[in-house]
Coordinates of C-alpha atoms in Angstrom, one line a residue:
X1 CA 7.5 5.4 18.9
X2 CA 7.7 9.3 19.8
X3 CA 8.0 11.0 16.2
X4 CA 8.4 14.6 18.2
X5 CA 11.6 12.8 19.9
X6 CA 12.7 11.2 17.0
X7 CA 12.3 14.5 14.8
X8 CA 14.4 16.3 17.7
X9 CA 17.3 13.5 17.6
X10 CA 17.3 13.8 13.6
X11 CA 18.0 17.6 13.9
X12 CA 20.7 17.2 16.8
X13 CA 22.8 14.4 14.8
X14 CA 22.2 16.7 11.7
X15 CA 23.6 19.7 13.6
X16 CA 26.2 17.5 14.3
X17 CA 27.3 16.9 11.1
X18 CA 26.7 20.7 10.3
X19 CA 24.3 20.2 8.1
X20 CA 21.8 22.5 6.8
X21 CA 18.0 21.1 6.3
X22 CA 19.1 21.4 2.7
X23 CA 22.8 19.5 2.3
X24 CA 21.3 16.3 3.9
X25 CA 17.7 16.8 1.9
X26 CA 20.7 16.6 -1.5
X27 CA 22.5 14.1 0.3
X28 CA 19.3 11.6 0.9
X29 CA 17.4 12.9 -2.4
X30 CA 14.6 14.3 -0.6
X31 CA 13.5 18.4 0.0
X32 CA 14.5 20.2 2.7
X33 CA 11.0 20.7 3.5
X34 CA 10.4 16.5 4.0
X35 CA 13.6 16.8 6.7
X36 CA 12.3 20.0 8.3
X37 CA 8.4 17.1 8.2
X38 CA 11.1 15.1 10.0
X39 CA 12.7 16.7 12.6
X40 CA 9.3 18.9 13.4
X41 CA 7.8 15.3 14.2
X42 CA 4.9 15.2 11.8
X43 CA 6.2 12.3 9.3
X44 CA 8.4 9.4 10.1
X45 CA 11.3 8.8 7.6
X46 CA 10.5 5.7 5.5
X47 CA 12.8 2.3 6.2
X48 CA 14.8 3.4 3.2
X49 CA 15.4 7.0 4.4
X50 CA 16.5 5.5 8.1
X51 CA 19.1 3.3 6.6
X52 CA 20.3 6.4 4.9
X53 CA 20.2 8.3 7.8
X54 CA 21.4 5.6 9.6
X55 CA 24.3 5.9 7.5
X56 CA 25.2 9.0 7.4
X57 CA 25.0 9.7 10.9
X58 CA 26.8 6.4 12.0
X59 CA 24.0 5.5 14.2
X60 CA 21.9 2.5 14.1
X61 CA 18.0 2.7 13.0
X62 CA 17.6 1.4 16.3
X63 CA 18.6 4.5 18.0
X64 CA 16.7 6.9 15.5
X65 CA 13.8 5.0 16.4
X66 CA 14.2 5.5 19.9
X67 CA 15.0 9.0 19.7
X68 CA 18.5 8.7 21.2
X69 CA 22.0 7.0 21.4
X70 CA 22.0 3.8 23.3
X71 CA 23.9 1.8 25.4
X72 CA 25.1 -2.0 24.9
X73 CA 22.2 -2.3 27.6
X74 CA 18.9 -0.5 26.6
X75 CA 19.9 -1.5 22.7
X76 CA 18.5 -4.6 22.9
X77 CA 15.4 -3.8 25.1
X78 CA 14.9 -0.8 22.5
X79 CA 15.1 -2.9 19.5
X80 CA 12.4 -5.2 21.0
X81 CA 10.3 -2.3 21.9
X82 CA 10.7 -0.7 18.7
X83 CA 9.8 -4.1 16.6
X84 CA 6.7 -4.4 18.6
X85 CA 6.0 -1.0 18.0
X86 CA 6.7 -0.8 14.6
X87 CA 4.5 -4.3 13.9
X88 CA 1.6 -2.9 15.2
X89 CA 1.4 0.2 13.4
X90 CA 2.7 -0.3 10.0
X91 CA 1.0 -4.0 9.2
X92 CA -2.6 -4.5 7.4
X93 CA -5.0 -6.6 8.6
X94 CA -5.9 -9.7 6.2
X95 CA -9.4 -7.6 6.1
X96 CA -7.6 -4.5 4.9
X97 CA -5.5 -6.9 2.5
X98 CA -8.4 -8.1 0.8
X99 CA -10.1 -4.9 0.4
X100 CA -6.8 -3.7 -1.3
X101 CA -6.5 -6.4 -4.0
X102 CA -9.9 -6.4 -4.4
X103 CA -10.1 -2.9 -5.1
X104 CA -6.3 -2.9 -7.4
X105 CA -8.2 -5.9 -9.3
X106 CA -11.1 -4.0 -10.1
X107 CA -9.2 -1.2 -11.5
X108 CA -7.0 -3.7 -13.5
X109 CA -10.3 -5.2 -14.9
X110 CA -12.7 -2.5 -15.2
X111 CA -12.6 -2.2 -19.0
X112 CA -12.8 -5.9 -19.6
X113 CA -15.9 -5.8 -17.2
X114 CA -16.9 -2.6 -19.0
X115 CA -16.1 -4.1 -22.3
X116 CA -18.1 -7.4 -21.8
X117 CA -21.4 -5.7 -19.9
X118 CA -21.3 -3.7 -23.3
X119 CA -21.2 -6.8 -25.7
X120 CA -23.7 -8.8 -23.1
X121 CA -26.5 -5.6 -23.6
X122 CA -25.8 -5.5 -27.5
X123 CA -26.5 -8.7 -27.9
X124 CA -29.9 -8.5 -25.8
X125 CA -30.8 -5.2 -27.7
X126 CA -29.4 -7.4 -31.3
X127 CA -31.9 -10.3 -30.4
X128 CA -34.5 -8.1 -29.0
X129 CA -34.9 -6.4 -32.1
X130 CA -34.5 -9.3 -34.5
X131 CA -37.1 -11.4 -32.5
X132 CA -39.6 -8.3 -32.0
X133 CA -42.9 -9.5 -32.2
X134 CA -42.5 -13.1 -31.1
X135 CA -43.3 -14.8 -28.1
X136 CA -39.4 -15.7 -27.4
X137 CA -38.6 -12.1 -25.7
X138 CA -39.5 -13.8 -22.3
X139 CA -36.9 -16.6 -23.0
X140 CA -34.2 -14.4 -24.2
X141 CA -34.4 -12.2 -21.1
X142 CA -34.2 -15.1 -18.7
X143 CA -30.8 -16.3 -21.1
X144 CA -29.4 -12.6 -20.8
X145 CA -30.2 -12.8 -16.9
X146 CA -28.6 -16.2 -16.7
X147 CA -25.7 -15.1 -18.8
X148 CA -25.4 -11.7 -16.4
X149 CA -24.9 -14.6 -13.0
X150 CA -22.8 -16.7 -15.1
X151 CA -20.8 -13.5 -15.9
X152 CA -21.0 -12.5 -12.1
X153 CA -19.4 -15.7 -11.0
X154 CA -16.9 -16.0 -13.3
X155 CA -15.5 -12.5 -12.7
X156 CA -16.2 -13.1 -8.5
X157 CA -14.3 -16.2 -8.7
X158 CA -11.0 -14.9 -10.8
X159 CA -11.2 -11.7 -8.6
X160 CA -11.0 -14.0 -5.3
X161 CA -8.3 -16.3 -7.0
X162 CA -6.1 -12.9 -7.5
X163 CA -6.9 -11.8 -3.9
X164 CA -6.2 -14.6 -2.2
X165 CA -2.8 -15.3 -4.3
X166 CA -1.5 -11.8 -2.9
X167 CA -3.1 -10.9 0.4
X168 CA -2.4 -14.7 2.0
X169 CA 1.0 -14.7 0.4
X170 CA 2.1 -11.6 -0.6
X171 CA 5.2 -10.3 -3.3
X172 CA 7.3 -7.7 -2.6
X173 CA 5.8 -6.1 -5.5
X174 CA 2.2 -6.3 -4.3
X175 CA 3.6 -5.0 -0.6
X176 CA 4.9 -1.9 -2.9
X177 CA 1.6 -1.5 -4.8
X178 CA -0.3 -1.7 -1.5
X179 CA 2.2 1.1 0.3
X180 CA 1.9 3.2 -2.8
X181 CA -2.4 3.0 -3.0
X182 CA -3.3 3.4 0.8

């Protein structure tokens, strides 16, 4: 996809309709700066905007992405090329999805993790104070360490279940969250 060519095509279509960047922006619900960025090739309109532009200018999304009006012969070829380019440029790799959903899970559960760690530390400190001067302190350290490992394993498994459920079979809401956070 040639963003500059697409931008020039959007500008030409806008001018054909006799619209200013501000008027087009108002119709689409964006600022005139956004329209200017599209037309300069600095940014690409998202899929929703491509659909609105297509309707506004009575051209296909394929023509907008191609940056030119297409005759019937070139339409299918351009559609295939545009689809391959869009898929190459917009899909997340599995590794990227897994990393994204791990971060998301941690953000959603950070308060629970902090609370559990605080409780764990509090229990260890309380037991240490109550058993001061006895030989049970090394045993408490071992039990505390074991509890920390169990806590980590449980949380890690819960996180991986969350990640696997979303990375391998994402819902539309998850895809929107992923786009917003990247």
